[in-house]
XYZ file of C-alpha atoms in Angstrom:
654
model
C 17.129 120.768 20.929
C 18.102 121.026 24.566
C 19.705 118.261 26.561
C 16.734 118.120 28.863
C 14.575 117.326 25.871
C 16.871 114.471 24.900
C 16.859 112.678 28.260
C 14.546 109.689 28.440
C 14.739 108.720 32.114
C 15.315 111.796 34.286
C 16.099 109.821 37.430
C 19.030 107.701 36.307
C 22.782 108.302 36.381
C 23.055 108.970 32.646
C 20.364 111.653 32.766
C 22.039 113.224 35.789
C 25.398 113.207 34.009
C 23.904 114.817 30.935
C 22.243 117.569 32.951
C 25.410 118.216 34.920
C 27.656 118.399 31.844
C 25.090 120.614 30.097
C 25.064 123.025 33.028
C 28.870 123.085 33.259
C 29.147 123.486 29.472
C 26.783 126.428 29.567
C 28.858 128.244 32.187
C 32.103 127.528 30.328
C 30.575 128.812 27.103
C 29.228 131.919 28.829
C 32.721 132.738 30.092
C 33.996 132.281 26.533
C 31.394 134.644 25.084
C 32.013 137.243 27.788
C 35.702 137.019 26.881
C 34.767 137.720 23.250
C 32.779 140.793 24.296
C 35.679 142.074 26.400
C 38.087 141.592 23.486
C 35.611 143.397 21.215
C 35.675 146.326 23.648
C 39.468 146.352 23.649
C 39.490 146.242 19.852
C 37.169 149.245 19.616
C 39.365 151.085 22.118
C 42.416 150.204 20.055
C 40.830 151.620 16.904
C 39.892 154.853 18.690
C 43.345 155.228 20.255
C 45.000 154.614 16.901
C 42.956 157.197 15.027
C 42.668 159.840 17.740
C 45.997 159.641 19.576
C 48.059 157.478 17.214
C 48.706 155.193 20.193
C 47.232 151.727 19.515
C 47.236 148.931 22.076
C 50.473 146.990 21.682
C 50.220 143.599 19.912
C 46.431 143.395 20.300
C 46.229 140.995 17.352
C 48.276 138.455 19.327
C 45.935 138.793 22.299
C 42.882 138.412 20.036
C 44.285 135.282 18.408
C 45.090 133.525 21.689
C 41.975 134.557 23.613
C 39.604 133.727 20.771
C 41.140 130.282 20.250
C 40.192 129.416 23.843
C 36.861 131.311 23.752
C 35.695 129.480 20.629
C 36.778 126.107 22.039
C 34.770 126.971 25.164
C 31.587 127.172 23.060
C 31.959 123.715 21.508
C 30.943 121.520 24.507
C 27.709 123.473 24.917
C 26.988 123.221 21.183
C 27.188 119.437 21.510
C 25.119 119.373 24.708
C 22.426 121.530 23.084
C 22.245 119.336 19.984
C 23.613 122.140 17.833
C 24.932 120.223 14.831
C 23.937 120.701 11.214
C 22.408 117.713 9.447
C 20.747 117.099 6.083
C 17.203 116.025 6.922
C 15.773 115.421 3.440
C 14.921 111.787 4.228
C 13.953 112.252 7.872
C 10.212 112.142 7.231
C 10.612 108.805 5.424
C 12.586 107.137 8.214
C 10.900 104.741 10.595
C 11.555 105.092 14.296
C 13.862 102.063 14.232
C 15.940 103.407 11.364
C 16.117 106.904 12.864
C 17.202 105.579 16.286
C 19.873 103.336 14.769
C 21.300 106.097 12.583
C 21.251 108.587 15.460
C 23.296 106.202 17.605
C 25.841 105.510 14.863
C 26.005 109.218 13.984
C 26.723 110.095 17.616
C 29.496 107.479 17.619
C 31.011 109.081 14.493
C 31.015 112.466 16.253
C 32.716 110.892 19.283
C 35.445 109.307 17.157
C 36.091 112.589 15.365
C 36.294 114.549 18.620
C 38.616 112.031 20.181
C 40.862 112.250 17.105
C 40.729 116.045 17.032
C 41.581 116.252 20.739
C 44.539 113.909 20.194
C 45.823 115.982 17.252
C 45.508 119.342 19.031
C 47.001 117.933 22.253
C 49.976 116.679 20.230
C 50.445 120.088 18.684
C 50.163 121.716 22.127
C 52.915 119.409 23.378
C 55.126 120.440 20.452
C 54.574 124.110 21.299
C 55.367 123.497 24.957
C 58.500 121.464 24.207
C 59.757 124.087 21.776
C 58.865 126.931 24.152
C 57.200 128.743 21.265
C 56.244 132.342 22.072
C 54.363 135.115 20.297
C 56.492 137.500 18.255
C 55.819 140.806 20.041
C 54.565 140.054 23.541
C 56.645 136.934 23.993
C 53.711 135.027 25.506
C 54.144 131.260 25.557
C 51.689 129.642 23.129
C 51.747 126.173 24.671
C 49.465 126.883 27.683
C 46.817 128.450 25.472
C 46.775 125.443 23.167
C 46.694 123.114 26.179
C 43.541 124.973 27.263
C 42.035 124.435 23.796
C 42.897 120.725 23.910
C 41.405 120.442 27.410
C 38.135 122.022 26.278
C 38.006 119.699 23.269
C 38.623 116.817 25.663
C 35.674 117.971 27.770
C 33.589 118.154 24.589
C 34.608 114.540 23.921
C 33.332 113.611 27.401
C 30.021 115.354 26.686
C 29.702 113.497 23.397
C 30.470 110.142 25.069
C 27.428 110.676 27.321
C 25.329 111.570 24.287
C 26.504 108.380 22.585
C 25.418 106.350 25.611
C 22.035 108.077 25.552
C 21.565 107.508 21.816
C 22.534 103.827 22.148
C 20.125 103.327 25.021
C 17.349 104.938 23.013
C 18.184 102.759 20.008
C 18.140 99.638 22.184
C 14.712 100.548 23.533
C 13.318 101.118 20.048
C 14.986 98.070 18.484
C 14.359 95.475 21.152
C 11.263 96.667 23.006
C 9.272 97.367 19.826
C 8.231 100.792 21.035
C 5.510 102.444 18.964
C 6.783 104.837 16.328
C 5.423 106.811 13.455
C 6.261 104.226 10.735
C 6.103 100.808 12.406
C 4.595 98.989 9.448
C 6.614 98.209 6.351
C 10.010 99.360 7.607
C 11.629 95.922 7.399
C 13.225 96.486 3.998
C 14.574 99.964 4.830
C 15.844 98.803 8.221
C 17.587 95.805 6.666
C 19.142 98.015 3.989
C 20.492 100.436 6.612
C 21.922 97.597 8.720
C 23.519 96.002 5.631
C 25.074 99.336 4.602
C 26.497 99.928 8.087
C 27.892 96.380 8.193
C 29.462 96.895 4.762
C 31.108 100.136 5.906
C 32.354 98.392 9.054
C 33.761 95.534 6.953
C 35.542 97.984 4.649
C 36.996 99.743 7.669
C 38.219 96.445 9.111
C 39.814 95.520 5.778
C 41.547 98.909 5.585
C 42.928 98.413 9.090
C 44.123 94.851 8.401
C 45.647 95.556 4.985
C 46.684 99.193 5.362
C 49.352 98.955 2.658
C 46.907 97.797 -0.024
C 44.401 100.559 0.664
C 47.209 103.128 0.884
C 48.452 102.010 -2.531
C 44.972 102.437 -4.015
C 44.466 105.913 -2.497
C 47.869 107.177 -3.594
C 47.773 105.532 -7.023
C 44.207 106.567 -7.911
C 43.525 109.937 -6.253
C 40.565 110.705 -8.514
C 38.826 107.390 -7.816
C 39.608 107.390 -4.088
C 38.488 110.988 -3.586
C 35.379 110.281 -5.638
C 34.590 107.379 -3.295
C 35.174 109.756 -0.396
C 32.572 112.168 -1.788
C 30.093 109.320 -2.367
C 30.568 108.120 1.205
C 30.185 111.704 2.417
C 26.803 112.089 0.707
C 25.578 108.685 1.852
C 26.318 109.545 5.462
C 24.864 113.051 5.120
C 21.624 111.670 3.688
C 21.567 109.268 6.640
C 21.415 112.425 8.797
C 24.882 112.080 10.266
C 26.247 115.421 11.611
C 27.933 117.219 8.726
C 31.000 118.607 10.490
C 31.987 115.274 12.033
C 31.429 113.338 8.798
C 33.569 115.729 6.751
C 36.233 115.739 9.438
C 36.432 111.985 9.911
C 36.577 111.266 6.176
C 39.305 113.906 5.935
C 41.277 112.319 8.776
C 41.043 108.793 7.346
C 41.866 109.919 3.812
C 44.841 111.986 4.989
C 46.211 109.024 6.943
C 46.217 106.878 3.803
C 47.863 109.608 1.732
C 50.493 110.769 4.236
C 50.766 107.924 6.799
C 49.337 108.261 10.331
C 51.960 110.305 12.186
C 52.508 113.120 9.639
C 48.789 113.248 8.818
C 47.678 113.662 12.440
C 50.471 116.165 13.113
C 49.484 118.245 10.081
C 45.800 118.124 11.015
C 46.567 119.251 14.570
C 48.606 122.202 13.353
C 45.942 123.105 10.742
C 43.141 123.130 13.307
C 45.243 125.075 15.816
C 46.345 127.506 13.100
C 42.720 128.132 12.173
C 41.644 128.754 15.763
C 44.542 131.150 16.391
C 43.988 133.159 13.215
C 43.002 136.626 14.433
C 40.683 137.122 11.430
C 38.614 134.131 12.584
C 37.319 136.380 15.392
C 35.155 138.156 12.795
C 32.645 135.310 12.597
C 31.644 134.923 16.277
C 31.652 138.700 16.712
C 29.140 139.233 13.906
C 27.024 136.373 15.272
C 26.994 138.099 18.664
C 26.083 141.377 16.970
C 23.072 139.681 15.374
C 21.948 138.151 18.675
C 22.097 141.481 20.543
C 20.387 143.256 17.626
C 17.514 140.762 17.669
C 17.047 141.178 21.425
C 17.007 144.977 20.994
C 13.934 144.750 18.747
C 15.684 146.018 15.646
C 13.582 143.818 13.342
C 10.367 145.560 14.376
C 11.958 149.006 14.063
C 13.190 148.375 10.540
C 9.896 146.883 9.438
C 7.857 149.769 10.852
C 10.075 152.324 9.107
C 9.813 150.491 5.793
C 6.059 150.243 6.280
C 5.760 153.978 6.971
C 7.842 154.901 3.913
C 6.263 152.457 1.447
C 2.613 152.236 2.507
C 1.665 154.820 -0.092
C 2.483 152.370 -2.894
C 0.338 149.457 -4.053
C 1.603 146.402 -2.203
C 3.276 148.658 0.345
C 3.470 146.034 3.107
C 5.061 143.550 0.718
C 7.620 146.178 -0.255
C 8.147 146.946 3.431
C 8.806 143.272 4.103
C 11.622 143.256 1.546
C 13.018 146.465 3.052
C 12.712 145.043 6.559
C 14.504 141.844 5.540
C 17.326 143.892 3.995
C 17.706 146.011 7.111
C 17.556 143.064 9.485
C 19.995 141.116 7.320
C 22.449 143.979 7.723
C 22.735 143.176 11.430
C 22.245 139.390 11.503
C 23.859 137.861 8.400
C 21.505 134.854 8.400
C 18.784 133.899 5.915
C 16.906 131.530 8.195
C 16.944 134.022 11.101
C 15.684 136.768 8.782
C 12.792 134.637 7.486
C 11.795 133.536 10.973
C 12.089 136.975 12.607
C 10.591 139.202 9.903
C 8.007 136.542 9.067
C 6.603 136.648 12.590
C 6.266 140.436 12.338
C 5.123 140.838 8.731
C 2.825 137.884 8.029
C 0.113 138.682 10.618
C 0.086 142.309 9.478
C -0.270 141.392 5.786
C -2.973 138.822 6.508
C -4.893 141.380 8.576
C -4.670 143.945 5.744
C -5.991 141.505 3.109
C -2.840 140.516 1.187
C -3.024 137.240 -0.705
C -1.303 134.244 0.859
C 0.890 133.789 -2.226
C 2.240 137.349 -2.177
C 2.746 137.398 1.585
C 4.588 134.087 1.671
C 6.630 134.777 -1.446
C 8.001 138.133 -0.318
C 8.934 136.837 3.167
C 10.701 133.746 1.791
C 12.517 135.767 -0.884
C 13.307 138.625 1.473
C 14.976 136.121 3.781
C 17.721 135.553 1.218
C 18.814 139.139 1.865
C 20.048 137.937 5.243
C 23.112 136.523 3.473
C 23.252 138.976 0.572
C 23.402 142.154 2.664
C 26.757 142.517 4.438
C 27.847 141.404 6.966
C 27.080 137.911 5.653
C 28.156 134.947 7.757
C 28.291 132.719 4.665
C 30.686 135.108 2.942
C 32.887 135.146 6.066
C 33.128 131.346 5.918
C 33.982 131.528 2.221
C 36.676 134.134 2.924
C 38.248 131.947 5.607
C 38.257 128.887 3.352
C 39.715 130.676 0.315
C 41.942 133.195 2.154
C 40.201 136.143 0.512
C 39.739 139.572 2.094
C 36.599 139.698 4.243
C 36.391 143.474 3.792
C 36.538 143.276 -0.026
C 33.904 140.538 -0.066
C 31.568 142.560 2.160
C 31.890 145.617 -0.071
C 31.464 143.425 -3.174
C 28.064 142.313 -1.822
C 26.648 145.851 -1.746
C 25.753 146.305 -5.439
C 24.307 142.757 -5.836
C 22.241 143.351 -2.694
C 20.881 146.613 -4.123
C 20.099 144.838 -7.407
C 18.268 142.153 -5.437
C 16.174 144.674 -3.516
C 15.301 146.573 -6.715
C 14.388 143.365 -8.572
C 12.151 142.221 -5.703
C 10.426 145.615 -5.611
C 9.826 145.342 -9.364
C 8.543 141.775 -8.960
C 6.010 142.909 -6.349
C 4.897 145.816 -8.546
C 4.295 143.440 -11.471
C 2.603 140.884 -9.197
C 0.022 143.323 -7.800
C -0.676 144.673 -11.288
C -1.219 141.237 -12.835
C -3.180 139.941 -9.821
C -5.224 142.966 -8.660
C -6.769 141.202 -5.666
C -3.408 140.253 -4.198
C -2.976 143.550 -2.328
C -5.349 146.219 -0.954
C -5.397 149.824 -2.053
C -2.466 151.940 -0.856
C -2.763 153.883 2.389
C -1.103 157.178 3.137
C 1.066 157.559 6.233
C 1.202 160.737 8.273
C 4.521 162.564 8.289
C 4.556 162.348 12.077
C 4.497 158.536 11.908
C 7.341 158.483 9.397
C 9.475 160.746 11.594
C 8.789 158.624 14.675
C 9.613 155.383 12.817
C 12.816 156.945 11.475
C 13.790 158.069 14.971
C 13.313 154.541 16.304
C 15.394 153.026 13.498
C 18.151 155.649 13.527
C 20.454 153.471 15.612
C 20.282 150.697 13.029
C 21.552 152.980 10.272
C 24.295 154.359 12.497
C 25.387 150.821 13.385
C 25.345 149.619 9.781
C 27.112 152.778 8.599
C 29.888 152.330 11.149
C 30.379 148.642 10.369
C 30.375 148.779 6.565
C 31.406 152.398 6.115
C 34.414 151.926 8.363
C 35.478 148.899 6.321
C 35.027 150.674 2.997
C 36.904 153.797 4.107
C 39.775 151.770 5.517
C 39.141 153.099 9.027
C 38.499 149.622 10.451
C 39.857 146.184 9.733
C 37.295 143.366 9.467
C 37.870 142.405 13.115
C 37.540 146.017 14.276
C 34.384 146.442 12.227
C 32.861 143.340 13.834
C 33.892 144.578 17.281
C 32.202 147.927 16.653
C 29.080 146.016 15.623
C 29.048 143.914 18.796
C 29.592 146.828 21.167
C 27.102 148.980 19.279
C 24.375 146.314 19.319
C 25.120 145.578 22.996
C 24.766 149.258 23.937
C 21.649 149.520 21.784
C 19.992 146.636 23.665
C 21.208 147.947 27.028
C 19.869 151.487 26.502
C 16.494 150.077 25.483
C 16.315 148.049 28.689
C 16.227 144.732 26.829
C 19.260 143.146 28.513
C 17.673 141.813 31.661
C 19.416 138.785 33.232
C 17.066 136.286 31.576
C 17.417 137.766 28.095
C 21.172 138.172 28.506
C 21.533 134.479 29.290
C 19.235 133.677 26.363
C 21.615 135.601 24.098
C 24.555 133.746 25.614
C 22.905 130.364 25.006
C 21.908 131.183 21.432
C 25.280 132.671 20.562
C 27.360 129.864 22.066
C 25.318 127.128 20.399
C 25.552 128.893 17.025
C 29.271 129.657 17.319
C 29.998 126.085 18.367
C 27.932 124.628 15.504
C 29.569 126.787 12.841
C 33.078 126.112 14.106
C 32.424 122.377 14.137
C 31.408 122.703 10.497
C 34.460 124.764 9.578
C 36.897 122.468 11.412
C 35.357 119.495 9.626
C 35.633 121.337 6.317
C 39.260 122.293 6.956
C 40.108 118.663 7.672
C 38.264 117.461 4.573
C 39.846 120.216 2.461
C 43.289 119.189 3.692
C 42.653 115.629 2.501
C 41.338 116.799 -0.871
C 44.323 119.121 -1.251
C 47.022 116.523 -0.525
C 45.555 114.190 -3.151
C 46.137 116.858 -5.823
C 42.511 116.513 -6.919
C 41.746 120.261 -7.295
C 44.607 120.700 -9.763
C 43.553 117.600 -11.709
C 39.927 118.704 -11.884
C 40.956 122.201 -12.971
C 43.225 120.819 -15.698
C 40.468 118.467 -16.884
C 37.846 121.228 -16.970
C 40.134 123.661 -18.791
C 40.839 120.951 -21.361
C 37.157 120.425 -22.149
C 35.915 121.711 -25.472
C 33.419 124.106 -23.853
C 33.621 127.799 -23.146
C 34.273 129.189 -19.697
C 30.760 130.608 -19.466
C 29.249 127.217 -20.285
C 31.292 125.621 -17.519
C 30.257 128.329 -15.058
C 26.619 127.748 -16.093
C 26.934 124.016 -15.367
C 28.410 124.744 -11.933
C 25.643 127.248 -11.169
C 22.917 124.743 -12.092
C 24.549 122.255 -9.733
C 24.549 124.837 -6.943
C 20.944 125.779 -7.665
C 19.823 122.162 -7.319
C 21.904 121.483 -4.211
C 20.853 124.806 -2.686
C 17.267 123.546 -2.642
C 18.097 120.824 -0.143
C 21.114 122.083 1.801
C 21.980 124.970 4.069
C 24.296 127.490 2.415
C 27.024 126.853 5.006
C 27.114 123.133 4.400
C 27.018 123.444 0.639
C 29.853 125.972 0.550
C 31.968 123.949 2.956
C 31.685 120.744 0.936
C 32.169 122.184 -2.539
C 34.618 125.074 -2.071
C 37.785 122.880 -1.910
C 37.042 121.641 -5.448
C 35.147 124.471 -7.145
C 37.149 127.521 -5.990
C 40.480 126.290 -7.455
C 38.670 125.403 -10.680
C 37.151 128.887 -10.972
C 40.520 130.487 -10.222
C 42.189 128.304 -12.860
C 39.695 129.618 -15.425
C 40.882 133.139 -14.654
C 37.932 134.409 -12.614
C 38.328 136.588 -9.525
C 37.560 134.604 -6.345
C 35.883 137.652 -4.800
C 33.454 137.680 -7.738
C 32.931 133.940 -7.428
C 32.230 134.137 -3.697
C 29.423 136.629 -4.278
C 27.997 134.676 -7.224
C 28.080 131.445 -5.227
C 26.204 132.980 -2.302
C 23.624 134.431 -4.718
C 22.941 131.118 -6.447
C 22.829 129.153 -3.192
C 20.352 131.634 -1.718
C 18.237 131.346 -4.870
C 18.147 127.603 -4.280
C 16.701 128.257 -0.830
C 13.479 129.635 -2.376
C 13.334 127.283 -5.361
C 10.532 124.666 -5.244
C 10.114 121.929 -4.258
C 12.776 121.761 -1.516
C 13.935 125.334 -0.857
C 14.806 125.537 2.845
C 13.440 129.057 3.372
C 10.018 127.841 2.261
C 9.993 125.100 4.875
C 11.115 127.530 7.581
C 8.203 129.746 6.540
C 5.840 126.781 6.585
C 6.889 126.050 10.168
C 5.891 129.539 11.375
C 2.804 130.108 9.190
C -0.359 128.093 8.719
C -0.382 128.138 4.911
C -0.521 125.424 2.225
C 2.890 124.557 0.792
C 1.566 125.025 -2.756
C 0.661 128.637 -1.931
C 4.214 129.225 -0.748
C 5.530 127.638 -3.964
C 3.342 129.862 -6.146
C 4.404 132.935 -4.200
C 8.119 132.150 -4.544
C 8.232 131.407 -8.287
C 8.128 135.090 -9.447
C 11.012 135.885 -7.095
C 13.004 132.889 -8.349
C 12.618 134.245 -11.902
C 13.881 137.645 -10.698
C 16.842 135.931 -9.012
C 17.786 134.036 -12.175
C 17.764 137.283 -14.178
C 19.921 138.920 -11.504
C 22.309 135.952 -11.550
C 22.694 136.334 -15.314
C 23.587 140.009 -14.849
C 26.258 139.195 -12.250
C 27.808 136.485 -14.425
C 27.762 138.422 -17.684
C 28.837 141.708 -16.073
C 31.402 140.898 -13.319
C 31.956 144.652 -12.846
C 28.645 144.762 -10.940
C 30.464 142.827 -8.214
C 34.059 144.013 -8.573
C 33.693 147.751 -9.222
C 32.926 148.886 -5.660
C 35.759 146.886 -4.009
C 38.175 148.433 -6.506
C 37.357 151.891 -5.097
C 38.097 150.969 -1.469
C 40.729 152.852 0.488
C 43.764 150.651 0.993
């Protein structure tokens, strides 16, 4: 949602301030993204110089780390201004206007408090760097000024959020006191009173904790299991109230860490953790792959891949359905997003299938299921987040996804073949495609295969690091769009806006998760949970099955990013304690979460599909069920035969 869409009275000072900060934020973010593209170009040049002339650019990793820390921070104010924060909206349709306005105002205040705290922590760390005159190891660049720039940008983001808080409070006041019409005016008294009572209770608990800090500190330190459990309960309550996920995780992490470590060491540690994350050169992989996906979408790659799959598979019964799966796999290889894959391929494939006489169930089912390939085909943004949280190799995880992705594609093809045989009227008779059309479609899609081959093949062969691979992807997709004449000024700025909002949103989530993970870690809870689980009188497979069922249920109602961020601090140490490889677990977790996204009744991919297609929800449910069955069989194969995940990474060049 844009800022302009969130302004209620365009003529007043608040609206003017919001528009001004949005415009400034957009320019700041654009400079940040352009900096990322320039660094990507330097990284590609470095790789070429290293392999051709054995003369790499000196200390490029230090430059990448410092520049990207500022470039990412530059995207955050615009993400806030554009409303780019992830929330859990399961209960949104049941909220009255009064309840929604009140919760939006309080949620905005929570975001403001978290940003103010984060700015304070990072500014403190920047001061420590400046006082100690810390410099980079090779180039000898002073680190303090770069971190001061990060703190300044976070401070500007705090200013942006303060205006959004004022706007949300004004809107809430209008709804609460002027009795403005809303969608659920009648009968909201009980729910409104319950929300107010809950907020007052939380405020009272906060006041008690501030007044009797020692007592609460004693409880948190003496009962880590109970206190962390309460933290998780509070987290879910606030998430269900549609509070922004990143800020909620971060603020609970900050408060919990303060009680465990005392204020000064906790805030100092959090500042250094956040700064350390932003200056990790491997973190550059995530925004670079997001940029690659944005440029690829602008270049029209989705249509090219779909047309090629259609030309190759039209001779089979259900050829367009098969082509949709192939198109989703190809598009996922350059976007790394399930929701983007469903939305983009759905807009191309659904009208074509409806025109050719495919049943609604088959059309909807294969688009929703094919969308999961957006995260299962490398490069996957979810797997990058997992790698950053667990300190696993991004390259190994990407390569580990290849065989499960191929299994997924094959199982979906088989599902479609069985579907059209059991329901003969679900698909028309096959049509042959002229060789000339196949050659033309292949020519149009050739660049996609070259790009994917360079990105993943370079990683597998050890030619590129993960950051270099992502840089090759960005520059390749950029050139692809440029050569096709798609990068006109308007579309270029559209890419900038989309990319900055997405980068900012994801980094807010990760920073919140890092803060929450820090709190969970200092309580010692992961070790205690692992020891408890290992001591249970159940087999390891039974425990894994229980965890997978939990993920399947939660995956129905939550985005894969959010679910991984919340659960990884607890589940990953437990899985490692049981002796499983964390690369294997990362792939299995992404698979089960993506299965949840097409599992009725709340799978998110189905609702995305519903938003772009005029089809009954029950038809989408019926279409997805056969693919869910295929996914569960595939999941069983991956769990019972870990070699399906781990074999290919074991053959990589070191």
